[in-house]
Amino acid sequence: MSTTRYDLYAIGNALVDSEYEVTEVQLQAMGVEKRHMTLIDAERKAYLLASVEGKHSRRTGGGSAGNTVVAMAQLGGRAFYSCRVGDDELGAFYRQDLVSNGVASNLAHSPSAPGQTGSCMVMVTPDAERSMSTFLGATADLDHSALHAQDIANSKVYYMEGYLAASPTGLDAALKGRAIAKAAGVALATTLSDMSMINFCRPGLEAMVGKDLDYLFCNEEEAQVWCGSQDLSVISQQLGLLARTVCLTRSAKGCIVLNDGQGTEVPAAKVKALDTNGAGDMFAGAFLYAVTQGHSNAQAAWLANQAAGEVVTRYGNRLNQPTVDSTKARFAQYLLG
């Protein structure tokens, strides 16, 4: 097995995103819950596809942790992704997407599973909010066989996608990887992912957080649901107990980085948001890239805010390489003062 040292090793759902622009009325007519991620079955997927028939869609590689490892690689870090795809056209598309973005994965060493690759229909309304309907497909059966123990042990950070809390085998795999990483002294990271995960899969998320978590990522709405409070001081106090470093993103208000209980506010990029899909994933990837390159938490949050700000100014869950490069160049200037 490879002994390459990775900056980031992540495990998560392999999903191909299809994004549609819809009105509030259309979203309601389809019965899609706004701002949430909802798991759907094949029948519901067929209904939604029929509902958006004729609408232009953008297809990209996706999955929350998938977006994060691609962000890491685009910025110049080394990333490995454990995931599961089906033996279909979408699976081939996803494999090639990781390769094209310079992300190593278990898919290079194992055959695709029979069945359909997971997919996510992302509905974007005029207020830039994204509402997701996810068909897990093959990734519902992601398990510990996707793990590369030696690569985990030879990484700087092990990152668990919070959405895996909805999958018994996926959660088990994430926790097995967590144990390997902890034994090897690898930093541990996870994300609360979505309000629906907190409401329906909290025990799984709590297991991922566990003890000795180094990095936790969440947005303000998720933090409010997790803590059962809208009081920022209460939220900060509670979240500060969960990890050594907590990144609490607050959209246009920027983010708060909690480090050993001390909070630092970092302003957001001043942009006009069109689509929030992928912003949190990009934030995590950019933040972890910066800290694994030796930068401070505040510096990492500055880069993460800038990168996430670029994501929300355009449709789609990722950035093209020229935009990443220009963002990285601005970061270099920022570091020079």
Short mmCIF file of C-alpha atoms in Angstrom, two decimals:
data_model
loop_
_atom_site.label_atom_id
_atom_site.label_comp_id
_atom_site.label_asym_id
_atom_site.label_seq_id
_atom_site.Cartn_x
_atom_site.Cartn_y
_atom_site.Cartn_z
CA MET A 1 0.00 0.00 0.00
CA SER A 2 1.02 3.61 -0.51
CA THR A 3 3.05 5.37 2.15
CA THR A 4 2.36 8.79 0.64
CA ARG A 5 1.59 11.38 3.28
CA TYR A 6 -1.75 13.09 2.66
CA ASP A 7 -2.80 16.43 4.06
CA LEU A 8 -6.40 15.22 4.21
CA TYR A 9 -7.98 11.78 4.27
CA ALA A 10 -11.78 11.90 4.08
CA ILE A 11 -14.65 9.45 4.04
CA GLY A 12 -18.09 10.32 2.73
CA ASN A 13 -20.86 9.81 0.22
CA ALA A 14 -20.03 9.76 -3.48
CA LEU A 15 -22.82 11.68 -5.18
CA VAL A 16 -23.22 13.19 -8.62
CA ASP A 17 -24.99 16.54 -8.29
CA SER A 18 -27.59 17.82 -10.74
CA GLU A 19 -28.54 21.40 -10.00
CA TYR A 20 -31.73 23.16 -11.08
CA GLU A 21 -32.93 26.74 -10.72
CA VAL A 22 -36.52 26.75 -9.47
CA THR A 23 -39.01 29.23 -8.05
CA GLU A 24 -40.40 29.11 -4.53
CA VAL A 25 -43.74 28.01 -5.97
CA GLN A 26 -42.14 25.14 -7.90
CA LEU A 27 -40.20 24.04 -4.83
CA GLN A 28 -43.39 23.91 -2.78
CA ALA A 29 -45.30 22.11 -5.54
CA MET A 30 -42.65 19.37 -5.56
CA GLY A 31 -42.87 19.08 -1.77
CA VAL A 32 -39.13 19.72 -1.31
CA GLU A 33 -38.20 20.97 2.16
CA LYS A 34 -36.32 24.21 1.78
CA ARG A 35 -32.68 24.48 2.97
CA HIS A 36 -32.66 20.85 4.09
CA MET A 37 -31.11 17.67 2.76
CA THR A 38 -33.79 14.99 2.41
CA LEU A 39 -33.07 11.35 1.61
CA ILE A 40 -35.26 9.99 -1.19
CA ASP A 41 -35.94 6.60 -2.77
CA ALA A 42 -35.99 5.67 -6.45
CA GLU A 43 -39.72 6.40 -6.79
CA ARG A 44 -39.38 9.88 -5.32
CA LYS A 45 -36.34 10.52 -7.51
CA ALA A 46 -38.34 9.60 -10.61
CA TYR A 47 -41.13 11.99 -9.56
CA LEU A 48 -38.71 14.88 -9.03
CA LEU A 49 -36.95 14.22 -12.34
CA ALA A 50 -40.32 14.33 -14.10
CA SER A 51 -41.12 17.60 -12.30
CA VAL A 52 -37.98 19.32 -13.62
CA GLU A 53 -38.09 17.75 -17.08
CA GLY A 54 -37.08 20.31 -19.66
CA LYS A 55 -35.15 22.44 -17.17
CA HIS A 56 -31.45 22.91 -17.78
CA SER A 57 -29.30 21.19 -15.18
CA ARG A 58 -25.60 21.33 -14.34
CA ARG A 59 -23.95 18.00 -13.52
CA THR A 60 -20.87 17.85 -11.30
CA GLY A 61 -19.13 15.50 -8.95
CA GLY A 62 -20.43 16.09 -5.45
CA GLY A 63 -21.00 14.75 -2.00
CA SER A 64 -20.05 16.99 0.90
CA ALA A 65 -16.67 15.45 1.75
CA GLY A 66 -16.05 14.91 -1.96
CA ASN A 67 -16.29 18.67 -2.47
CA THR A 68 -13.96 19.22 0.48
CA VAL A 69 -11.19 16.93 -0.80
CA VAL A 70 -11.43 18.48 -4.26
CA ALA A 71 -11.04 21.93 -2.68
CA MET A 72 -7.96 20.67 -0.81
CA ALA A 73 -6.43 19.30 -4.01
CA GLN A 74 -7.25 22.39 -6.09
CA LEU A 75 -5.45 24.55 -3.53
CA GLY A 76 -2.35 22.37 -3.76
CA GLY A 77 -2.84 19.92 -0.90
CA ARG A 78 -2.73 16.14 -1.13
CA ALA A 79 -6.06 14.41 -0.56
CA PHE A 80 -7.44 10.87 -0.37
CA TYR A 81 -11.14 9.98 -0.49
CA SER A 82 -12.86 6.78 0.64
CA CYS A 83 -16.25 6.35 -1.02
CA ARG A 84 -18.45 3.93 -3.00
CA VAL A 85 -19.96 4.18 -6.48
CA GLY A 86 -22.05 1.86 -8.68
CA ASP A 87 -21.01 0.17 -11.91
CA ASP A 88 -22.89 2.65 -14.09
CA GLU A 89 -22.17 5.73 -16.18
CA LEU A 90 -22.45 8.03 -13.15
CA GLY A 91 -19.93 5.88 -11.31
CA ALA A 92 -17.45 6.18 -14.18
CA PHE A 93 -18.08 9.94 -14.24
CA TYR A 94 -17.37 10.19 -10.51
CA ARG A 95 -14.16 8.16 -10.70
CA GLN A 96 -12.84 10.33 -13.50
CA ASP A 97 -13.86 13.51 -11.67
CA LEU A 98 -11.67 12.58 -8.69
CA VAL A 99 -8.76 11.69 -10.97
CA SER A 100 -9.13 14.93 -12.94
CA ASN A 101 -8.98 16.92 -9.72
CA GLY A 102 -5.92 15.11 -8.42
CA VAL A 103 -7.67 13.26 -5.59
CA ALA A 104 -6.50 9.73 -4.75
CA SER A 105 -9.20 7.26 -3.72
CA ASN A 106 -10.02 3.67 -2.92
CA LEU A 107 -11.86 3.53 -6.28
CA ALA A 108 -8.51 3.17 -8.04
CA HIS A 109 -7.95 -0.16 -6.29
CA SER A 110 -11.42 -1.71 -6.18
CA PRO A 111 -14.17 -2.56 -8.68
CA SER A 112 -17.40 -0.59 -8.66
CA ALA A 113 -20.32 -2.10 -6.77
CA PRO A 114 -23.33 -3.38 -8.71
CA GLY A 115 -26.17 -0.87 -8.90
CA GLN A 116 -26.71 2.84 -9.24
CA THR A 117 -24.30 5.54 -8.13
CA GLY A 118 -25.71 7.99 -5.62
CA SER A 119 -27.05 11.30 -6.86
CA CYS A 120 -28.30 14.56 -5.43
CA MET A 121 -30.87 16.87 -6.99
CA VAL A 122 -30.10 20.39 -5.84
CA MET A 123 -32.91 22.94 -6.16
CA VAL A 124 -31.71 26.54 -6.02
CA THR A 125 -34.28 29.28 -5.38
CA PRO A 126 -33.87 32.99 -6.24
CA ASP A 127 -32.76 33.75 -2.66
CA ALA A 128 -29.65 31.58 -3.30
CA GLU A 129 -30.77 28.87 -0.85
CA ARG A 130 -30.16 25.25 -1.84
CA SER A 131 -32.55 22.40 -1.06
CA MET A 132 -31.26 18.89 -1.64
CA SER A 133 -32.95 15.60 -2.41
CA THR A 134 -30.44 12.78 -2.14
CA PHE A 135 -30.71 9.28 -3.58
CA LEU A 136 -27.91 7.35 -1.90
CA GLY A 137 -27.82 4.38 -4.26
CA ALA A 138 -24.53 2.47 -3.94
CA THR A 139 -23.14 4.79 -1.28
CA ALA A 140 -25.82 3.59 1.15
CA ASP A 141 -23.70 0.46 1.50
CA LEU A 142 -20.36 2.21 2.01
CA ASP A 143 -18.50 0.16 4.61
CA HIS A 144 -15.09 -0.39 6.19
CA SER A 145 -13.78 -2.15 3.07
CA ALA A 146 -13.36 1.34 1.56
CA LEU A 147 -10.80 2.28 4.21
CA HIS A 148 -7.05 2.32 3.54
CA ALA A 149 -5.62 2.07 7.04
CA GLN A 150 -2.04 2.88 6.12
CA ASP A 151 -3.08 5.99 4.19
CA ILE A 152 -5.16 7.15 7.15
CA ALA A 153 -2.18 6.70 9.46
CA ASN A 154 0.02 8.65 7.01
CA SER A 155 -2.30 11.68 6.82
CA LYS A 156 -2.37 14.95 8.72
CA VAL A 157 -6.17 15.13 9.14
CA TYR A 158 -8.91 12.47 9.06
CA TYR A 159 -12.26 14.00 8.06
CA MET A 160 -15.67 12.36 8.53
CA GLU A 161 -18.68 13.58 6.58
CA GLY A 162 -21.59 14.10 9.00
CA TYR A 163 -24.09 12.75 6.48
CA LEU A 164 -22.69 9.25 7.13
CA ALA A 165 -24.62 9.33 10.41
CA ALA A 166 -27.64 8.27 8.33
CA SER A 167 -25.97 5.03 7.17
CA PRO A 168 -25.26 2.22 9.68
CA THR A 169 -22.43 0.78 7.57
CA GLY A 170 -21.11 4.22 6.62
CA LEU A 171 -21.10 5.34 10.23
CA ASP A 172 -19.33 2.15 11.27
CA ALA A 173 -16.68 2.74 8.59
CA ALA A 174 -16.20 6.37 9.63
CA LEU A 175 -15.73 5.33 13.26
CA LYS A 176 -13.32 2.51 12.38
CA GLY A 177 -11.28 5.04 10.42
CA ARG A 178 -11.50 7.43 13.37
CA ALA A 179 -10.00 4.81 15.66
CA ILE A 180 -7.15 4.15 13.20
CA ALA A 181 -6.46 7.87 12.90
CA LYS A 182 -6.55 8.47 16.64
CA ALA A 183 -4.15 5.59 17.32
CA ALA A 184 -1.74 7.05 14.74
CA GLY A 185 -1.93 10.58 16.18
CA VAL A 186 -3.77 11.97 13.14
CA ALA A 187 -5.95 15.05 13.74
CA LEU A 188 -9.70 14.30 13.73
CA ALA A 189 -12.31 16.44 11.97
CA THR A 190 -16.03 16.27 11.23
CA THR A 191 -18.98 18.43 10.26
CA LEU A 192 -22.57 18.59 11.51
CA SER A 193 -23.58 18.66 7.82
CA ASP A 194 -27.27 19.53 7.98
CA MET A 195 -30.15 20.23 10.35
CA SER A 196 -31.86 17.02 9.28
CA MET A 197 -28.82 15.01 10.42
CA ILE A 198 -29.00 16.65 13.83
CA ASN A 199 -32.73 16.10 14.15
CA PHE A 200 -32.79 12.48 13.03
CA CYS A 201 -29.26 11.08 13.33
CA ARG A 202 -27.80 12.86 16.34
CA PRO A 203 -26.39 9.74 18.07
CA GLY A 204 -24.28 9.01 15.00
CA LEU A 205 -22.98 12.57 14.89
CA GLU A 206 -22.19 12.43 18.59
CA ALA A 207 -20.18 9.26 17.98
CA MET A 208 -18.19 11.00 15.24
CA VAL A 209 -17.52 13.96 17.51
CA GLY A 210 -16.57 11.62 20.36
CA LYS A 211 -13.61 12.68 22.46
CA ASP A 212 -10.45 14.52 21.39
CA LEU A 213 -11.96 15.99 18.21
CA ASP A 214 -9.59 18.55 16.69
CA TYR A 215 -11.82 20.32 14.14
CA LEU A 216 -15.58 20.76 13.98
CA PHE A 217 -17.37 22.60 11.17
CA CYS A 218 -20.98 23.83 11.28
CA ASN A 219 -23.10 26.77 10.21
CA GLU A 220 -25.09 28.98 12.56
CA GLU A 221 -28.44 27.31 11.89
CA GLU A 222 -27.00 23.86 12.57
CA ALA A 223 -25.36 25.18 15.73
CA GLN A 224 -28.67 26.59 16.95
CA VAL A 225 -30.41 23.25 16.42
CA TRP A 226 -27.56 21.31 18.06
CA CYS A 227 -27.49 23.57 21.12
CA GLY A 228 -31.23 24.24 21.34
CA SER A 229 -30.51 27.97 21.61
CA GLN A 230 -30.16 31.08 19.45
CA ASP A 231 -27.98 32.80 22.04
CA LEU A 232 -24.53 33.07 20.46
CA SER A 233 -22.73 33.02 23.81
CA VAL A 234 -24.55 29.81 24.83
CA ILE A 235 -23.82 28.25 21.44
CA SER A 236 -20.14 29.20 21.62
CA GLN A 237 -19.81 27.77 25.10
CA GLN A 238 -21.44 24.46 24.15
CA LEU A 239 -19.64 24.03 20.83
CA GLY A 240 -16.33 24.93 22.43
CA LEU A 241 -16.57 21.77 24.49
CA LEU A 242 -16.84 19.55 21.41
CA ALA A 243 -13.50 20.20 19.68
CA ARG A 244 -10.19 21.99 20.08
CA THR A 245 -11.09 24.19 17.10
CA VAL A 246 -14.65 24.95 16.02
CA CYS A 247 -15.49 26.87 12.85
CA LEU A 248 -18.95 28.42 13.10
CA THR A 249 -19.89 29.91 9.73
CA ARG A 250 -22.47 32.70 9.62
CA SER A 251 -22.98 33.47 5.91
CA ALA A 252 -22.55 37.22 5.25
CA LYS A 253 -21.47 37.75 8.88
CA GLY A 254 -18.32 35.73 8.29
CA CYS A 255 -17.29 33.09 10.80
CA ILE A 256 -16.28 32.63 14.39
CA VAL A 257 -13.32 30.39 15.14
CA LEU A 258 -13.43 28.96 18.64
CA ASN A 259 -10.07 27.75 19.85
CA ASP A 260 -9.91 26.26 23.34
CA GLY A 261 -12.96 28.35 24.24
CA GLN A 262 -11.65 31.65 22.84
CA GLY A 263 -13.55 33.13 19.90
CA THR A 264 -12.10 35.03 16.93
CA GLU A 265 -14.41 36.69 14.39
CA VAL A 266 -13.25 36.67 10.79
CA PRO A 267 -15.21 38.77 8.26
CA ALA A 268 -16.82 37.30 5.17
CA ALA A 269 -15.95 38.23 1.62
CA LYS A 270 -18.28 40.95 0.35
CA VAL A 271 -20.17 39.22 -2.44
CA LYS A 272 -23.64 38.85 -3.92
CA ALA A 273 -24.82 35.29 -3.32
CA LEU A 274 -26.48 33.34 -6.14
CA ASP A 275 -26.15 29.76 -4.88
CA THR A 276 -24.99 28.51 -1.47
CA ASN A 277 -24.53 24.91 -2.61
CA GLY A 278 -21.04 23.69 -1.67
CA ALA A 279 -20.01 26.78 0.30
CA GLY A 280 -19.59 24.94 3.61
CA ASP A 281 -17.67 22.13 1.92
CA MET A 282 -15.32 24.63 0.31
CA PHE A 283 -14.86 26.41 3.63
CA ALA A 284 -13.77 23.17 5.31
CA GLY A 285 -11.41 22.24 2.48
CA ALA A 286 -9.76 25.67 2.36
CA PHE A 287 -9.48 25.92 6.15
CA LEU A 288 -7.89 22.48 6.46
CA TYR A 289 -5.57 23.22 3.55
CA ALA A 290 -4.28 26.34 5.29
CA VAL A 291 -3.79 24.80 8.73
CA THR A 292 -2.03 21.75 7.27
CA GLN A 293 0.35 24.17 5.54
CA GLY A 294 1.25 25.74 8.88
CA HIS A 295 -1.01 28.81 8.91
CA SER A 296 -2.92 30.01 11.97
CA ASN A 297 -6.62 29.36 12.50
CA ALA A 298 -7.44 33.03 11.83
CA GLN A 299 -5.43 33.01 8.59
CA ALA A 300 -7.07 29.73 7.55
CA ALA A 301 -10.52 31.19 8.22
CA TRP A 302 -9.71 34.21 6.06
CA LEU A 303 -8.84 31.96 3.12
CA ALA A 304 -11.88 29.75 3.79
CA ASN A 305 -14.23 32.76 3.82
CA GLN A 306 -12.76 34.05 0.56
CA ALA A 307 -13.04 30.66 -1.15
CA ALA A 308 -16.58 30.05 0.11
CA GLY A 309 -17.48 33.58 -1.00
CA GLU A 310 -16.37 32.71 -4.53
CA VAL A 311 -18.53 29.57 -4.50
CA VAL A 312 -21.74 31.43 -3.64
CA THR A 313 -21.28 33.99 -6.43
CA ARG A 314 -21.91 31.37 -9.12
CA TYR A 315 -24.08 28.34 -9.69
CA GLY A 316 -22.56 24.98 -8.81
CA ASN A 317 -20.85 23.35 -5.86
CA ARG A 318 -17.20 23.87 -6.84
CA LEU A 319 -14.79 26.41 -8.30
CA ASN A 320 -12.77 26.18 -11.48
CA GLN A 321 -9.00 26.07 -11.13
CA PRO A 322 -8.33 29.66 -12.33
CA THR A 323 -10.66 31.01 -9.61
CA VAL A 324 -8.95 28.85 -6.99
CA ASP A 325 -5.57 30.10 -8.17
CA SER A 326 -6.63 33.75 -7.97
CA THR A 327 -8.07 33.19 -4.49
CA LYS A 328 -4.83 31.57 -3.39
CA ALA A 329 -2.89 34.55 -4.81
CA ARG A 330 -5.04 36.94 -2.75
CA PHE A 331 -4.27 34.81 0.30
CA ALA A 332 -0.55 35.19 -0.36
CA GLN A 333 -1.00 38.98 -0.49
CA TYR A 334 -3.08 38.90 2.70
CA LEU A 335 -0.30 37.02 4.50
CA LEU A 336 2.16 39.74 3.47
CA GLY A 337 -0.09 42.30 5.20
#
